[in-house]
Short mmCIF file of N, CA and C in Angstrom, two decimals:
data_model
loop_
_atom_site.label_atom_id
_atom_site.label_comp_id
_atom_site.label_asym_id
_atom_site.label_seq_id
_atom_site.Cartn_x
_atom_site.Cartn_y
_atom_site.Cartn_z
N MET A 1 9.95 12.81 40.51
CA MET A 1 11.09 12.20 39.85
C MET A 1 10.59 11.20 38.80
N SER A 2 11.14 11.30 37.63
CA SER A 2 10.73 10.44 36.53
C SER A 2 11.38 9.06 36.65
N LEU A 3 10.61 8.02 36.44
CA LEU A 3 11.15 6.66 36.48
C LEU A 3 11.82 6.28 35.16
N LEU A 4 11.40 6.95 34.08
CA LEU A 4 11.97 6.63 32.77
C LEU A 4 11.91 7.85 31.89
N GLU A 5 12.99 8.13 31.22
CA GLU A 5 13.01 9.16 30.20
C GLU A 5 13.76 8.59 29.01
N ALA A 6 13.14 8.61 27.85
CA ALA A 6 13.78 8.05 26.67
C ALA A 6 13.39 8.84 25.43
N GLU A 7 14.33 8.99 24.54
CA GLU A 7 14.03 9.57 23.23
C GLU A 7 13.29 8.50 22.44
N VAL A 8 12.20 8.85 21.83
CA VAL A 8 11.45 7.91 21.01
C VAL A 8 11.31 8.53 19.62
N PRO A 9 12.25 8.20 18.74
CA PRO A 9 12.20 8.80 17.40
C PRO A 9 11.15 8.11 16.53
N ILE A 10 10.66 8.86 15.56
CA ILE A 10 9.78 8.25 14.55
C ILE A 10 10.66 7.38 13.67
N THR A 11 10.34 6.10 13.58
CA THR A 11 11.13 5.19 12.75
C THR A 11 10.32 4.59 11.62
N ASP A 12 9.04 4.91 11.56
CA ASP A 12 8.19 4.34 10.53
C ASP A 12 7.08 5.32 10.20
N VAL A 13 6.72 5.40 8.95
CA VAL A 13 5.62 6.25 8.52
C VAL A 13 4.70 5.40 7.66
N ILE A 14 3.42 5.45 7.94
CA ILE A 14 2.43 4.73 7.15
C ILE A 14 1.56 5.78 6.48
N THR A 15 1.51 5.72 5.16
CA THR A 15 0.66 6.66 4.45
C THR A 15 -0.48 5.89 3.80
N THR A 16 -1.67 6.19 4.25
CA THR A 16 -2.86 5.62 3.64
C THR A 16 -4.05 6.46 4.07
N ASP A 17 -5.09 6.40 3.28
CA ASP A 17 -6.28 7.13 3.70
C ASP A 17 -7.10 6.27 4.65
N PRO A 18 -7.94 6.88 5.45
CA PRO A 18 -8.69 6.13 6.47
C PRO A 18 -9.54 4.99 5.91
N SER A 19 -10.11 5.14 4.71
CA SER A 19 -10.94 4.05 4.17
C SER A 19 -10.09 2.83 3.85
N LYS A 20 -8.86 3.02 3.39
CA LYS A 20 -7.98 1.89 3.12
C LYS A 20 -7.52 1.25 4.42
N ALA A 21 -7.23 2.06 5.42
CA ALA A 21 -6.82 1.51 6.71
C ALA A 21 -7.96 0.67 7.30
N LYS A 22 -9.17 1.16 7.21
CA LYS A 22 -10.33 0.42 7.72
C LYS A 22 -10.52 -0.89 6.95
N ALA A 23 -10.32 -0.84 5.63
CA ALA A 23 -10.47 -2.05 4.81
C ALA A 23 -9.45 -3.12 5.20
N LEU A 24 -8.30 -2.71 5.70
CA LEU A 24 -7.25 -3.66 6.07
C LEU A 24 -7.34 -4.12 7.52
N GLU A 25 -8.41 -3.72 8.23
CA GLU A 25 -8.58 -4.15 9.61
C GLU A 25 -8.71 -5.66 9.73
N ASN A 26 -9.13 -6.31 8.67
CA ASN A 26 -9.35 -7.75 8.69
C ASN A 26 -8.25 -8.43 7.89
N ASP A 27 -7.53 -9.38 8.50
CA ASP A 27 -6.40 -10.01 7.82
C ASP A 27 -6.81 -10.84 6.61
N VAL A 28 -8.06 -11.28 6.54
CA VAL A 28 -8.54 -12.01 5.35
C VAL A 28 -8.47 -11.08 4.14
N ARG A 29 -8.75 -9.81 4.33
CA ARG A 29 -8.70 -8.86 3.21
C ARG A 29 -7.28 -8.68 2.71
N ALA A 30 -6.31 -8.69 3.61
CA ALA A 30 -4.91 -8.61 3.19
C ALA A 30 -4.54 -9.85 2.35
N LYS A 31 -5.05 -11.01 2.75
CA LYS A 31 -4.81 -12.22 1.97
C LYS A 31 -5.45 -12.12 0.59
N ILE A 32 -6.66 -11.57 0.54
CA ILE A 32 -7.35 -11.40 -0.75
C ILE A 32 -6.56 -10.44 -1.64
N LEU A 33 -6.06 -9.35 -1.08
CA LEU A 33 -5.24 -8.42 -1.86
C LEU A 33 -4.01 -9.11 -2.41
N ASP A 34 -3.38 -9.93 -1.59
CA ASP A 34 -2.19 -10.66 -2.03
C ASP A 34 -2.53 -11.59 -3.19
N MET A 35 -3.64 -12.29 -3.09
CA MET A 35 -4.06 -13.21 -4.15
C MET A 35 -4.37 -12.45 -5.43
N LEU A 36 -5.09 -11.33 -5.30
CA LEU A 36 -5.52 -10.58 -6.48
C LEU A 36 -4.42 -9.71 -7.08
N ALA A 37 -3.31 -9.54 -6.38
CA ALA A 37 -2.18 -8.80 -6.95
C ALA A 37 -1.51 -9.64 -8.03
N GLY A 38 -1.60 -10.97 -7.89
CA GLY A 38 -0.94 -11.86 -8.83
C GLY A 38 -1.78 -12.25 -10.02
N GLU A 39 -3.09 -12.28 -9.84
CA GLU A 39 -3.97 -12.69 -10.94
C GLU A 39 -5.40 -12.25 -10.67
N GLU A 40 -6.18 -12.16 -11.74
CA GLU A 40 -7.59 -11.85 -11.56
C GLU A 40 -8.32 -13.13 -11.19
N MET A 41 -9.33 -12.99 -10.33
CA MET A 41 -10.04 -14.17 -9.82
C MET A 41 -11.52 -13.85 -9.62
N THR A 42 -12.33 -14.89 -9.68
CA THR A 42 -13.75 -14.78 -9.35
C THR A 42 -13.90 -14.97 -7.84
N ILE A 43 -15.09 -14.66 -7.33
CA ILE A 43 -15.37 -14.88 -5.90
C ILE A 43 -15.17 -16.35 -5.55
N GLU A 44 -15.62 -17.24 -6.43
CA GLU A 44 -15.48 -18.68 -6.18
C GLU A 44 -14.01 -19.08 -6.10
N ALA A 45 -13.20 -18.54 -7.01
CA ALA A 45 -11.77 -18.87 -7.01
C ALA A 45 -11.09 -18.29 -5.77
N ILE A 46 -11.49 -17.11 -5.37
CA ILE A 46 -10.93 -16.49 -4.16
C ILE A 46 -11.27 -17.36 -2.96
N ASN A 47 -12.52 -17.81 -2.88
CA ASN A 47 -12.96 -18.65 -1.77
C ASN A 47 -12.16 -19.95 -1.73
N THR A 48 -11.94 -20.57 -2.88
CA THR A 48 -11.17 -21.81 -2.95
C THR A 48 -9.73 -21.58 -2.48
N GLU A 49 -9.12 -20.48 -2.93
CA GLU A 49 -7.74 -20.18 -2.53
C GLU A 49 -7.66 -19.85 -1.04
N LEU A 50 -8.66 -19.14 -0.51
CA LEU A 50 -8.68 -18.87 0.93
C LEU A 50 -8.75 -20.18 1.71
N GLU A 51 -9.58 -21.11 1.26
CA GLU A 51 -9.67 -22.41 1.93
C GLU A 51 -8.33 -23.12 1.89
N ARG A 52 -7.64 -23.04 0.75
CA ARG A 52 -6.31 -23.66 0.63
C ARG A 52 -5.34 -23.03 1.63
N ARG A 53 -5.54 -21.74 1.91
CA ARG A 53 -4.68 -21.02 2.85
C ARG A 53 -5.18 -21.12 4.30
N GLY A 54 -6.17 -21.98 4.54
CA GLY A 54 -6.63 -22.21 5.90
C GLY A 54 -7.75 -21.31 6.39
N GLU A 55 -8.39 -20.58 5.49
CA GLU A 55 -9.49 -19.69 5.85
C GLU A 55 -10.80 -20.26 5.33
N GLU A 56 -11.58 -20.85 6.20
CA GLU A 56 -12.89 -21.39 5.83
C GLU A 56 -13.93 -20.28 5.94
N LYS A 57 -14.41 -19.78 4.82
CA LYS A 57 -15.38 -18.69 4.80
C LYS A 57 -16.53 -19.06 3.87
N ALA A 58 -17.71 -18.55 4.20
CA ALA A 58 -18.85 -18.70 3.29
C ALA A 58 -18.61 -17.79 2.09
N GLU A 59 -19.12 -18.20 0.94
CA GLU A 59 -18.93 -17.39 -0.27
C GLU A 59 -19.50 -15.98 -0.10
N THR A 60 -20.59 -15.84 0.64
CA THR A 60 -21.16 -14.51 0.87
C THR A 60 -20.21 -13.63 1.69
N THR A 61 -19.48 -14.25 2.62
CA THR A 61 -18.50 -13.52 3.42
C THR A 61 -17.34 -13.05 2.54
N VAL A 62 -16.88 -13.92 1.65
CA VAL A 62 -15.81 -13.56 0.72
C VAL A 62 -16.27 -12.40 -0.17
N ARG A 63 -17.50 -12.48 -0.65
CA ARG A 63 -18.05 -11.41 -1.49
C ARG A 63 -18.08 -10.09 -0.70
N HIS A 64 -18.46 -10.16 0.57
CA HIS A 64 -18.47 -8.97 1.43
C HIS A 64 -17.06 -8.36 1.53
N HIS A 65 -16.06 -9.21 1.79
CA HIS A 65 -14.68 -8.73 1.91
C HIS A 65 -14.20 -8.08 0.61
N VAL A 66 -14.51 -8.69 -0.51
CA VAL A 66 -14.12 -8.13 -1.81
C VAL A 66 -14.82 -6.79 -2.02
N ASN A 67 -16.08 -6.69 -1.65
CA ASN A 67 -16.81 -5.42 -1.79
C ASN A 67 -16.23 -4.32 -0.91
N VAL A 68 -15.80 -4.66 0.31
CA VAL A 68 -15.16 -3.67 1.18
C VAL A 68 -13.89 -3.16 0.52
N LEU A 69 -13.09 -4.08 -0.03
CA LEU A 69 -11.85 -3.69 -0.71
C LEU A 69 -12.15 -2.87 -1.97
N LYS A 70 -13.21 -3.23 -2.66
CA LYS A 70 -13.61 -2.49 -3.86
C LYS A 70 -14.05 -1.08 -3.50
N GLU A 71 -14.84 -0.94 -2.45
CA GLU A 71 -15.31 0.38 -2.01
C GLU A 71 -14.14 1.26 -1.54
N ALA A 72 -13.09 0.64 -1.02
CA ALA A 72 -11.91 1.38 -0.58
C ALA A 72 -10.99 1.71 -1.76
N GLY A 73 -11.34 1.24 -2.95
CA GLY A 73 -10.55 1.54 -4.14
C GLY A 73 -9.31 0.67 -4.27
N MET A 74 -9.28 -0.48 -3.60
CA MET A 74 -8.10 -1.33 -3.61
C MET A 74 -8.25 -2.52 -4.55
N VAL A 75 -9.49 -2.81 -4.96
CA VAL A 75 -9.80 -3.91 -5.87
C VAL A 75 -10.74 -3.37 -6.93
N GLU A 76 -10.55 -3.85 -8.15
CA GLU A 76 -11.40 -3.42 -9.26
C GLU A 76 -11.97 -4.63 -9.99
N LEU A 77 -13.09 -4.40 -10.61
CA LEU A 77 -13.66 -5.40 -11.51
C LEU A 77 -12.80 -5.36 -12.77
N SER A 78 -12.19 -6.48 -13.12
CA SER A 78 -11.26 -6.48 -14.24
C SER A 78 -11.83 -7.09 -15.51
N ARG A 79 -12.83 -7.96 -15.35
CA ARG A 79 -13.36 -8.62 -16.54
C ARG A 79 -14.73 -9.21 -16.22
N LEU A 80 -15.62 -9.18 -17.19
CA LEU A 80 -16.90 -9.88 -17.13
C LEU A 80 -16.88 -10.95 -18.21
N GLU A 81 -17.39 -12.13 -17.86
CA GLU A 81 -17.38 -13.23 -18.81
C GLU A 81 -18.70 -13.99 -18.73
N GLU A 82 -19.29 -14.27 -19.89
CA GLU A 82 -20.52 -15.07 -19.91
C GLU A 82 -20.17 -16.50 -19.56
N ALA A 83 -20.99 -17.09 -18.68
CA ALA A 83 -20.74 -18.47 -18.26
C ALA A 83 -22.04 -19.09 -17.79
N GLY A 84 -22.46 -20.16 -18.44
CA GLY A 84 -23.63 -20.92 -18.01
C GLY A 84 -24.89 -20.09 -17.86
N GLY A 85 -25.15 -19.20 -18.77
CA GLY A 85 -26.35 -18.38 -18.71
C GLY A 85 -26.26 -17.19 -17.77
N GLY A 86 -25.12 -16.99 -17.17
CA GLY A 86 -24.93 -15.86 -16.27
C GLY A 86 -23.66 -15.11 -16.62
N THR A 87 -23.29 -14.21 -15.75
CA THR A 87 -22.08 -13.42 -15.96
C THR A 87 -21.14 -13.64 -14.79
N GLN A 88 -19.91 -14.02 -15.11
CA GLN A 88 -18.88 -14.19 -14.09
C GLN A 88 -18.08 -12.91 -13.98
N LYS A 89 -17.86 -12.48 -12.74
CA LYS A 89 -17.07 -11.28 -12.49
C LYS A 89 -15.68 -11.68 -12.02
N PHE A 90 -14.68 -11.05 -12.61
CA PHE A 90 -13.29 -11.27 -12.22
C PHE A 90 -12.77 -9.99 -11.57
N TYR A 91 -12.05 -10.16 -10.48
CA TYR A 91 -11.52 -9.03 -9.72
C TYR A 91 -10.00 -9.07 -9.74
N LYS A 92 -9.40 -7.89 -9.64
CA LYS A 92 -7.94 -7.75 -9.61
C LYS A 92 -7.61 -6.64 -8.62
N SER A 93 -6.53 -6.79 -7.90
CA SER A 93 -6.09 -5.77 -6.94
C SER A 93 -5.21 -4.75 -7.64
N ASN A 94 -5.38 -3.49 -7.26
CA ASN A 94 -4.49 -2.42 -7.72
C ASN A 94 -3.58 -1.98 -6.58
N THR A 95 -3.57 -2.78 -5.51
CA THR A 95 -2.83 -2.44 -4.30
C THR A 95 -2.03 -3.64 -3.83
N ARG A 96 -0.79 -3.42 -3.48
CA ARG A 96 0.05 -4.49 -2.93
C ARG A 96 0.36 -4.14 -1.48
N VAL A 97 0.23 -5.11 -0.62
CA VAL A 97 0.52 -4.92 0.80
C VAL A 97 1.76 -5.76 1.14
N PHE A 98 2.77 -5.10 1.68
CA PHE A 98 3.95 -5.82 2.17
C PHE A 98 3.80 -5.96 3.67
N SER A 99 3.74 -7.19 4.15
CA SER A 99 3.61 -7.43 5.59
C SER A 99 4.85 -8.18 6.09
N TYR A 100 5.97 -7.53 5.97
CA TYR A 100 7.23 -8.12 6.39
C TYR A 100 7.76 -7.38 7.62
N GLU A 101 8.69 -8.02 8.26
CA GLU A 101 9.40 -7.38 9.35
C GLU A 101 10.89 -7.64 9.10
N LEU A 102 11.68 -6.57 9.13
CA LEU A 102 13.12 -6.74 8.93
C LEU A 102 13.71 -7.53 10.10
N PRO A 103 14.69 -8.37 9.83
CA PRO A 103 15.35 -9.08 10.93
C PRO A 103 16.12 -8.09 11.81
N GLU A 104 16.35 -8.45 13.05
CA GLU A 104 17.06 -7.57 13.98
C GLU A 104 18.43 -7.17 13.44
N SER A 105 19.08 -8.06 12.73
CA SER A 105 20.42 -7.78 12.21
C SER A 105 20.42 -6.71 11.12
N ALA A 106 19.25 -6.42 10.55
CA ALA A 106 19.17 -5.45 9.45
C ALA A 106 19.58 -4.06 9.88
N GLU A 107 19.34 -3.73 11.13
CA GLU A 107 19.71 -2.39 11.63
C GLU A 107 21.19 -2.15 11.41
N THR A 108 22.00 -3.11 11.71
CA THR A 108 23.45 -3.00 11.51
C THR A 108 23.84 -3.25 10.06
N THR A 109 23.31 -4.32 9.49
CA THR A 109 23.67 -4.71 8.13
C THR A 109 23.34 -3.63 7.11
N LEU A 110 22.22 -2.95 7.28
CA LEU A 110 21.77 -1.97 6.29
C LEU A 110 22.14 -0.53 6.64
N ASN A 111 22.95 -0.33 7.66
CA ASN A 111 23.29 1.02 8.10
C ASN A 111 23.89 1.87 6.97
N ASP A 112 24.89 1.34 6.27
CA ASP A 112 25.51 2.10 5.18
C ASP A 112 24.53 2.33 4.03
N ALA A 113 23.72 1.32 3.73
CA ALA A 113 22.72 1.47 2.67
C ALA A 113 21.72 2.55 3.04
N GLY A 114 21.37 2.64 4.32
CA GLY A 114 20.46 3.69 4.78
C GLY A 114 21.04 5.07 4.56
N GLY A 115 22.33 5.22 4.82
CA GLY A 115 22.99 6.50 4.57
C GLY A 115 22.98 6.87 3.10
N THR A 116 23.22 5.89 2.24
CA THR A 116 23.17 6.13 0.80
C THR A 116 21.76 6.52 0.37
N ALA A 117 20.77 5.82 0.90
CA ALA A 117 19.37 6.12 0.56
C ALA A 117 19.01 7.53 1.03
N ARG A 118 19.43 7.90 2.23
CA ARG A 118 19.12 9.24 2.75
C ARG A 118 19.73 10.32 1.87
N LYS A 119 20.98 10.13 1.46
CA LYS A 119 21.65 11.10 0.60
C LYS A 119 20.90 11.22 -0.74
N GLY A 120 20.56 10.07 -1.32
CA GLY A 120 19.83 10.07 -2.59
C GLY A 120 18.46 10.71 -2.47
N MET A 121 17.77 10.45 -1.35
CA MET A 121 16.44 11.03 -1.14
C MET A 121 16.54 12.54 -0.93
N THR A 122 17.58 12.99 -0.24
CA THR A 122 17.77 14.42 -0.04
C THR A 122 17.93 15.11 -1.40
N GLU A 123 18.75 14.53 -2.26
CA GLU A 123 18.96 15.10 -3.59
C GLU A 123 17.67 15.05 -4.41
N LEU A 124 16.93 13.94 -4.31
CA LEU A 124 15.67 13.81 -5.04
C LEU A 124 14.66 14.85 -4.59
N ILE A 125 14.51 15.04 -3.30
CA ILE A 125 13.53 16.01 -2.78
C ILE A 125 13.93 17.43 -3.15
N GLU A 126 15.21 17.73 -3.07
CA GLU A 126 15.67 19.05 -3.52
C GLU A 126 15.32 19.27 -4.99
N GLN A 127 15.52 18.26 -5.82
CA GLN A 127 15.21 18.36 -7.25
C GLN A 127 13.70 18.45 -7.48
N LEU A 128 12.94 17.67 -6.73
CA LEU A 128 11.47 17.74 -6.84
C LEU A 128 10.98 19.15 -6.57
N TYR A 129 11.46 19.76 -5.49
CA TYR A 129 11.02 21.11 -5.14
C TYR A 129 11.53 22.15 -6.12
N ALA A 130 12.73 21.95 -6.64
CA ALA A 130 13.25 22.89 -7.63
C ALA A 130 12.40 22.85 -8.90
N ASP A 131 12.00 21.63 -9.30
CA ASP A 131 11.25 21.47 -10.55
C ASP A 131 9.74 21.56 -10.38
N HIS A 132 9.22 21.18 -9.20
CA HIS A 132 7.77 21.04 -9.03
C HIS A 132 7.24 21.60 -7.72
N GLY A 133 7.99 22.46 -7.07
CA GLY A 133 7.57 23.00 -5.77
C GLY A 133 6.22 23.68 -5.81
N GLU A 134 5.96 24.44 -6.86
CA GLU A 134 4.67 25.14 -6.96
C GLU A 134 3.51 24.16 -7.08
N GLU A 135 3.70 23.09 -7.87
CA GLU A 135 2.63 22.09 -8.02
C GLU A 135 2.39 21.35 -6.70
N ILE A 136 3.46 21.03 -5.98
CA ILE A 136 3.33 20.35 -4.69
C ILE A 136 2.58 21.25 -3.70
N GLU A 137 2.95 22.51 -3.63
CA GLU A 137 2.29 23.44 -2.72
C GLU A 137 0.83 23.68 -3.13
N ALA A 138 0.55 23.71 -4.43
CA ALA A 138 -0.83 23.89 -4.90
C ALA A 138 -1.69 22.69 -4.49
N ALA A 139 -1.15 21.47 -4.67
CA ALA A 139 -1.89 20.28 -4.26
C ALA A 139 -2.10 20.27 -2.75
N ALA A 140 -1.07 20.66 -1.99
CA ALA A 140 -1.16 20.69 -0.52
C ALA A 140 -2.23 21.68 -0.06
N SER A 141 -2.36 22.79 -0.78
CA SER A 141 -3.35 23.80 -0.36
C SER A 141 -4.78 23.32 -0.54
N GLU A 142 -5.00 22.29 -1.35
CA GLU A 142 -6.34 21.74 -1.58
C GLU A 142 -6.67 20.56 -0.67
N MET A 143 -5.70 20.11 0.11
CA MET A 143 -5.92 18.93 0.95
C MET A 143 -6.77 19.27 2.16
N LYS A 144 -7.51 18.25 2.61
CA LYS A 144 -8.34 18.40 3.80
C LYS A 144 -7.55 17.92 5.01
N PRO A 145 -7.81 18.50 6.17
CA PRO A 145 -7.07 18.09 7.36
C PRO A 145 -7.27 16.61 7.70
N CYS A 146 -6.23 16.02 8.23
CA CYS A 146 -6.30 14.64 8.72
C CYS A 146 -7.13 14.66 9.99
N GLU A 147 -8.09 13.76 10.08
CA GLU A 147 -8.97 13.76 11.25
C GLU A 147 -8.25 13.33 12.53
N TYR A 148 -7.08 12.72 12.41
CA TYR A 148 -6.35 12.24 13.59
C TYR A 148 -5.23 13.18 14.02
N CYS A 149 -4.84 14.10 13.13
CA CYS A 149 -3.63 14.90 13.34
C CYS A 149 -3.93 16.33 13.75
N GLU A 150 -3.20 16.82 14.73
CA GLU A 150 -3.31 18.23 15.10
C GLU A 150 -2.45 19.07 14.17
N THR A 151 -1.25 18.57 13.87
CA THR A 151 -0.34 19.26 12.96
C THR A 151 -0.45 18.58 11.60
N GLN A 152 -0.72 19.36 10.58
CA GLN A 152 -0.87 18.80 9.24
C GLN A 152 0.47 18.84 8.52
N HIS A 153 0.79 17.78 7.83
CA HIS A 153 2.05 17.65 7.10
C HIS A 153 1.74 17.37 5.63
N TYR A 154 1.04 18.28 5.00
CA TYR A 154 0.57 18.05 3.63
C TYR A 154 1.71 17.84 2.64
N GLU A 155 2.70 18.73 2.62
CA GLU A 155 3.79 18.60 1.66
C GLU A 155 4.57 17.32 1.90
N GLU A 156 4.79 16.98 3.16
CA GLU A 156 5.50 15.75 3.50
C GLU A 156 4.72 14.54 2.97
N PHE A 157 3.41 14.54 3.17
CA PHE A 157 2.57 13.45 2.67
C PHE A 157 2.68 13.34 1.15
N ILE A 158 2.66 14.47 0.45
CA ILE A 158 2.74 14.47 -1.01
C ILE A 158 4.07 13.88 -1.47
N VAL A 159 5.16 14.23 -0.79
CA VAL A 159 6.47 13.67 -1.15
C VAL A 159 6.47 12.16 -0.94
N TRP A 160 5.92 11.69 0.18
CA TRP A 160 5.80 10.25 0.42
C TRP A 160 5.02 9.59 -0.72
N GLU A 161 3.91 10.19 -1.09
CA GLU A 161 3.08 9.63 -2.15
C GLU A 161 3.83 9.59 -3.48
N LEU A 162 4.54 10.65 -3.81
CA LEU A 162 5.30 10.67 -5.06
C LEU A 162 6.36 9.57 -5.10
N VAL A 163 7.07 9.40 -4.00
CA VAL A 163 8.10 8.36 -3.93
C VAL A 163 7.45 6.97 -3.98
N ASN A 164 6.37 6.77 -3.21
CA ASN A 164 5.69 5.47 -3.23
C ASN A 164 5.15 5.14 -4.61
N ARG A 165 4.54 6.12 -5.26
CA ARG A 165 3.99 5.88 -6.60
C ARG A 165 5.09 5.58 -7.60
N ALA A 166 6.21 6.29 -7.51
CA ALA A 166 7.32 6.03 -8.43
C ALA A 166 7.86 4.62 -8.23
N LEU A 167 8.03 4.19 -6.97
CA LEU A 167 8.49 2.83 -6.70
C LEU A 167 7.48 1.79 -7.18
N THR A 168 6.19 2.08 -6.98
CA THR A 168 5.14 1.17 -7.43
C THR A 168 5.16 1.02 -8.95
N GLU A 169 5.29 2.13 -9.65
CA GLU A 169 5.35 2.07 -11.11
C GLU A 169 6.58 1.29 -11.58
N LEU A 170 7.72 1.54 -10.96
CA LEU A 170 8.93 0.78 -11.32
C LEU A 170 8.72 -0.71 -11.08
N SER A 171 8.07 -1.04 -9.97
CA SER A 171 7.81 -2.44 -9.64
C SER A 171 6.86 -3.09 -10.64
N GLU A 172 5.77 -2.42 -10.94
CA GLU A 172 4.76 -2.99 -11.83
C GLU A 172 5.25 -3.09 -13.27
N ASP A 173 6.12 -2.19 -13.69
CA ASP A 173 6.68 -2.24 -15.04
C ASP A 173 7.76 -3.32 -15.16
N GLY A 174 8.19 -3.87 -14.03
CA GLY A 174 9.27 -4.85 -14.03
C GLY A 174 10.65 -4.21 -13.98
N ASP A 175 10.69 -2.88 -14.02
CA ASP A 175 11.98 -2.19 -14.00
C ASP A 175 12.70 -2.35 -12.66
N LEU A 176 11.96 -2.38 -11.56
CA LEU A 176 12.60 -2.51 -10.26
C LEU A 176 13.27 -3.87 -10.13
N ASP A 177 12.57 -4.94 -10.53
CA ASP A 177 13.17 -6.28 -10.50
C ASP A 177 14.42 -6.32 -11.38
N ALA A 178 14.34 -5.69 -12.56
CA ALA A 178 15.50 -5.68 -13.46
C ALA A 178 16.67 -4.93 -12.82
N LEU A 179 16.38 -3.79 -12.19
CA LEU A 179 17.43 -3.04 -11.51
C LEU A 179 18.06 -3.85 -10.38
N LEU A 180 17.21 -4.50 -9.58
CA LEU A 180 17.70 -5.27 -8.45
C LEU A 180 18.51 -6.48 -8.90
N SER A 181 18.05 -7.18 -9.95
CA SER A 181 18.77 -8.38 -10.40
C SER A 181 20.06 -8.01 -11.15
N SER A 182 20.08 -6.87 -11.82
CA SER A 182 21.31 -6.47 -12.53
C SER A 182 22.36 -5.94 -11.57
N SER A 183 21.95 -5.54 -10.38
CA SER A 183 22.88 -4.99 -9.41
C SER A 183 23.53 -6.07 -8.56
N VAL A 184 22.98 -7.28 -8.62
CA VAL A 184 23.49 -8.37 -7.78
C VAL A 184 24.66 -9.07 -8.44
#
């Protein structure tokens, strides 16, 4: 006899490659990404800002964290500048991490908005496949299996990526903020 039986629906999907997930294992790296999303900084400036945020780290440790993020493709060298007989390196993040949690009331408050989003996403995905189904399937056929997954969801992953990239581009262009502020 079972002591508990419950439906456990998937309520969240995280799409990232394993190297990015590994790079985010350390919360200091998430802080560095947050800092570098707003402005380019040197290792020294990153270290100073980390100290201001309560993280006392040696400069070599900060350099290590930046290198891990760089190797994962989340941070790039944005500028080199001559300074005092040497070269200063400036880094910038190409990745934004949202580490929020919706309040409990959001489940009820956003219920109607969720229905609208689902309807809009259904129409968007239908249109994507009507216009680009062959390209999506071609890209999916070239993908390598996920090392953690028994069932591969290549097309689903590609749709997630397309939507995430479109939202990211809207955000970075300032169009998303404009849409959100004009709707209020």
